[in-house]
Amino acid sequence: MAAAFVLNKASILERLGGDEEIYAVMVSMYLADIENNCAALAAAYAADDGKVLQREAHTIKGLLATFSDEPGAAEAHRVEKAAQAGELAGLGDAVTELQSRLREVAAVLRAG
């Protein structure tokens, strides 16, 4: 993922009908679960479990899409499809990048 994540809170709030409370809950939930998501992704890859890796990547795709991170969601989608096809070899870098992206988004959400 080349581009740094940039939070577009206005766009997200527009999708939420301007509801700041829902936005705050979404951010809180994301931040509370981020390390669990990273650990689950890594564990699925380490166990060579394509089915679980597919599910974890799908979950991450949704999380990143929630915060309008199209590049991150696209990378998660790529991992999801590769895992679905049983093509786990060589996904180590992609898994590491997804973990980094999840943490990057968390840092931006904390800051802003």
PDB file of C-alpha atoms in Angstrom:
ATOM      1  CA  MET A   1       0.000   0.000   0.000  1.00  0.00           C
ATOM      2  CA  ALA A   2       1.689   3.119  -1.183  1.00  0.00           C
ATOM      3  CA  ALA A   3      -0.501   5.982  -0.040  1.00  0.00           C
ATOM      4  CA  ALA A   4      -0.791   6.916   3.613  1.00  0.00           C
ATOM      5  CA  PHE A   5      -4.241   6.710   5.129  1.00  0.00           C
ATOM      6  CA  VAL A   6      -6.032  10.051   5.283  1.00  0.00           C
ATOM      7  CA  LEU A   7      -9.162  10.268   7.389  1.00  0.00           C
ATOM      8  CA  ASN A   8     -12.121  11.902   5.665  1.00  0.00           C
ATOM      9  CA  LYS A   9     -14.427  12.228   8.647  1.00  0.00           C
ATOM     10  CA  ALA A  10     -16.880  14.441   6.761  1.00  0.00           C
ATOM     11  CA  SER A  11     -17.449  11.744   4.143  1.00  0.00           C
ATOM     12  CA  ILE A  12     -17.927   9.065   6.783  1.00  0.00           C
ATOM     13  CA  LEU A  13     -20.336  11.241   8.727  1.00  0.00           C
ATOM     14  CA  GLU A  14     -22.271  11.918   5.544  1.00  0.00           C
ATOM     15  CA  ARG A  15     -22.778   8.162   5.092  1.00  0.00           C
ATOM     16  CA  LEU A  16     -23.897   7.990   8.723  1.00  0.00           C
ATOM     17  CA  GLY A  17     -26.453  10.741   8.295  1.00  0.00           C
ATOM     18  CA  GLY A  18     -24.305  13.112  10.341  1.00  0.00           C
ATOM     19  CA  ASP A  19     -24.568  10.971  13.473  1.00  0.00           C
ATOM     20  CA  GLU A  20     -21.467  11.797  15.532  1.00  0.00           C
ATOM     21  CA  GLU A  21     -22.479   9.312  18.223  1.00  0.00           C
ATOM     22  CA  ILE A  22     -22.478   6.369  15.810  1.00  0.00           C
ATOM     23  CA  TYR A  23     -19.141   7.542  14.449  1.00  0.00           C
ATOM     24  CA  ALA A  24     -17.672   7.687  17.953  1.00  0.00           C
ATOM     25  CA  VAL A  25     -18.941   4.174  18.689  1.00  0.00           C
ATOM     26  CA  MET A  26     -17.448   2.870  15.435  1.00  0.00           C
ATOM     27  CA  VAL A  27     -14.072   4.419  16.235  1.00  0.00           C
ATOM     28  CA  SER A  28     -14.155   3.083  19.780  1.00  0.00           C
ATOM     29  CA  MET A  29     -14.977  -0.442  18.600  1.00  0.00           C
ATOM     30  CA  TYR A  30     -12.260  -0.337  15.952  1.00  0.00           C
ATOM     31  CA  LEU A  31      -9.641   0.800  18.437  1.00  0.00           C
ATOM     32  CA  ALA A  32     -10.704  -1.782  21.033  1.00  0.00           C
ATOM     33  CA  ASP A  33     -10.436  -4.686  18.583  1.00  0.00           C
ATOM     34  CA  ILE A  34      -7.483  -3.729  16.415  1.00  0.00           C
ATOM     35  CA  GLU A  35      -4.853  -5.873  18.129  1.00  0.00           C
ATOM     36  CA  ASN A  36      -7.222  -8.848  18.198  1.00  0.00           C
ATOM     37  CA  ASN A  37      -7.767  -8.438  14.459  1.00  0.00           C
ATOM     38  CA  CYS A  38      -4.025  -8.286  13.842  1.00  0.00           C
ATOM     39  CA  ALA A  39      -3.403 -11.365  15.978  1.00  0.00           C
ATOM     40  CA  ALA A  40      -6.198 -13.368  14.353  1.00  0.00           C
ATOM     41  CA  LEU A  41      -4.905 -12.524  10.882  1.00  0.00           C
ATOM     42  CA  ALA A  42      -1.364 -13.565  11.790  1.00  0.00           C
ATOM     43  CA  ALA A  43      -2.526 -16.747  13.507  1.00  0.00           C
ATOM     44  CA  ALA A  44      -4.592 -17.829  10.509  1.00  0.00           C
ATOM     45  CA  TYR A  45      -1.660 -17.276   8.183  1.00  0.00           C
ATOM     46  CA  ALA A  46       0.790 -19.036  10.522  1.00  0.00           C
ATOM     47  CA  ALA A  47      -1.574 -22.009  10.792  1.00  0.00           C
ATOM     48  CA  ASP A  48      -1.824 -22.130   6.984  1.00  0.00           C
ATOM     49  CA  ASP A  49      -5.599 -22.037   7.401  1.00  0.00           C
ATOM     50  CA  GLY A  50      -7.025 -20.588   4.205  1.00  0.00           C
ATOM     51  CA  LYS A  51     -10.613 -20.650   5.378  1.00  0.00           C
ATOM     52  CA  VAL A  52      -9.891 -18.680   8.560  1.00  0.00           C
ATOM     53  CA  LEU A  53      -7.499 -16.348   6.722  1.00  0.00           C
ATOM     54  CA  GLN A  54     -10.232 -15.664   4.175  1.00  0.00           C
ATOM     55  CA  ARG A  55     -12.699 -14.819   6.957  1.00  0.00           C
ATOM     56  CA  GLU A  56     -10.222 -12.578   8.785  1.00  0.00           C
ATOM     57  CA  ALA A  57      -9.283 -10.741   5.593  1.00  0.00           C
ATOM     58  CA  HIS A  58     -12.982 -10.269   4.815  1.00  0.00           C
ATOM     59  CA  THR A  59     -13.555  -8.780   8.272  1.00  0.00           C
ATOM     60  CA  ILE A  60     -10.577  -6.461   7.846  1.00  0.00           C
ATOM     61  CA  LYS A  61     -11.799  -5.412   4.409  1.00  0.00           C
ATOM     62  CA  GLY A  62     -15.060  -4.286   6.001  1.00  0.00           C
ATOM     63  CA  LEU A  63     -13.304  -2.478   8.833  1.00  0.00           C
ATOM     64  CA  LEU A  64     -11.087  -0.522   6.478  1.00  0.00           C
ATOM     65  CA  ALA A  65     -13.965   0.241   4.119  1.00  0.00           C
ATOM     66  CA  THR A  66     -15.938   1.607   7.072  1.00  0.00           C
ATOM     67  CA  PHE A  67     -13.320   4.337   7.396  1.00  0.00           C
ATOM     68  CA  SER A  68     -13.113   4.907   3.623  1.00  0.00           C
ATOM     69  CA  ASP A  69      -9.697   3.286   3.264  1.00  0.00           C
ATOM     70  CA  GLU A  70     -10.088   2.042  -0.288  1.00  0.00           C
ATOM     71  CA  PRO A  71      -6.431   0.998  -0.763  1.00  0.00           C
ATOM     72  CA  GLY A  72      -6.458  -0.952   2.506  1.00  0.00           C
ATOM     73  CA  ALA A  73      -9.788  -2.589   1.723  1.00  0.00           C
ATOM     74  CA  ALA A  74      -8.512  -3.529  -1.745  1.00  0.00           C
ATOM     75  CA  GLU A  75      -5.435  -5.195  -0.252  1.00  0.00           C
ATOM     76  CA  ALA A  76      -7.602  -7.089   2.237  1.00  0.00           C
ATOM     77  CA  HIS A  77      -9.812  -8.178  -0.665  1.00  0.00           C
ATOM     78  CA  ARG A  78      -6.754  -9.473  -2.513  1.00  0.00           C
ATOM     79  CA  VAL A  79      -5.710 -11.515   0.538  1.00  0.00           C
ATOM     80  CA  GLU A  80      -9.275 -12.752   0.985  1.00  0.00           C
ATOM     81  CA  LYS A  81      -9.479 -13.979  -2.626  1.00  0.00           C
ATOM     82  CA  ALA A  82      -6.027 -15.590  -2.532  1.00  0.00           C
ATOM     83  CA  ALA A  83      -6.933 -17.417   0.681  1.00  0.00           C
ATOM     84  CA  GLN A  84     -10.254 -18.498  -0.825  1.00  0.00           C
ATOM     85  CA  ALA A  85      -8.337 -19.976  -3.758  1.00  0.00           C
ATOM     86  CA  GLY A  86      -5.923 -21.730  -1.396  1.00  0.00           C
ATOM     87  CA  GLU A  87      -3.011 -19.594  -2.585  1.00  0.00           C
ATOM     88  CA  LEU A  88      -1.426 -18.844   0.788  1.00  0.00           C
ATOM     89  CA  ALA A  89       2.193 -19.110  -0.336  1.00  0.00           C
ATOM     90  CA  GLY A  90       3.707 -15.671  -0.541  1.00  0.00           C
ATOM     91  CA  LEU A  91       0.978 -13.898   1.450  1.00  0.00           C
ATOM     92  CA  GLY A  92       3.266 -13.228   4.405  1.00  0.00           C
ATOM     93  CA  ASP A  93       4.177  -9.721   3.237  1.00  0.00           C
ATOM     94  CA  ALA A  94       0.532  -8.930   2.485  1.00  0.00           C
ATOM     95  CA  VAL A  95      -0.511 -10.085   5.961  1.00  0.00           C
ATOM     96  CA  THR A  96       2.193  -7.922   7.531  1.00  0.00           C
ATOM     97  CA  GLU A  97       1.119  -4.953   5.398  1.00  0.00           C
ATOM     98  CA  LEU A  98      -2.512  -5.399   6.449  1.00  0.00           C
ATOM     99  CA  GLN A  99      -1.495  -5.429  10.094  1.00  0.00           C
ATOM    100  CA  SER A 100       0.503  -2.246   9.539  1.00  0.00           C
ATOM    101  CA  ARG A 101      -2.418  -0.639   7.743  1.00  0.00           C
ATOM    102  CA  LEU A 102      -4.836  -1.531  10.539  1.00  0.00           C
ATOM    103  CA  ARG A 103      -2.479   0.075  13.040  1.00  0.00           C
ATOM    104  CA  GLU A 104      -1.923   3.112  10.826  1.00  0.00           C
ATOM    105  CA  VAL A 105      -5.686   3.692  10.577  1.00  0.00           C
ATOM    106  CA  ALA A 106      -5.942   3.275  14.364  1.00  0.00           C
ATOM    107  CA  ALA A 107      -3.237   5.898  14.915  1.00  0.00           C
ATOM    108  CA  VAL A 108      -5.011   8.353  12.620  1.00  0.00           C
ATOM    109  CA  LEU A 109      -8.357   7.693  14.324  1.00  0.00           C
ATOM    110  CA  ARG A 110      -6.792   8.282  17.749  1.00  0.00           C
ATOM    111  CA  ALA A 111      -5.322  11.565  16.537  1.00  0.00           C
ATOM    112  CA  GLY A 112      -8.318  12.883  14.850  1.00  0.00           C
TER     113      GLY A 112
END
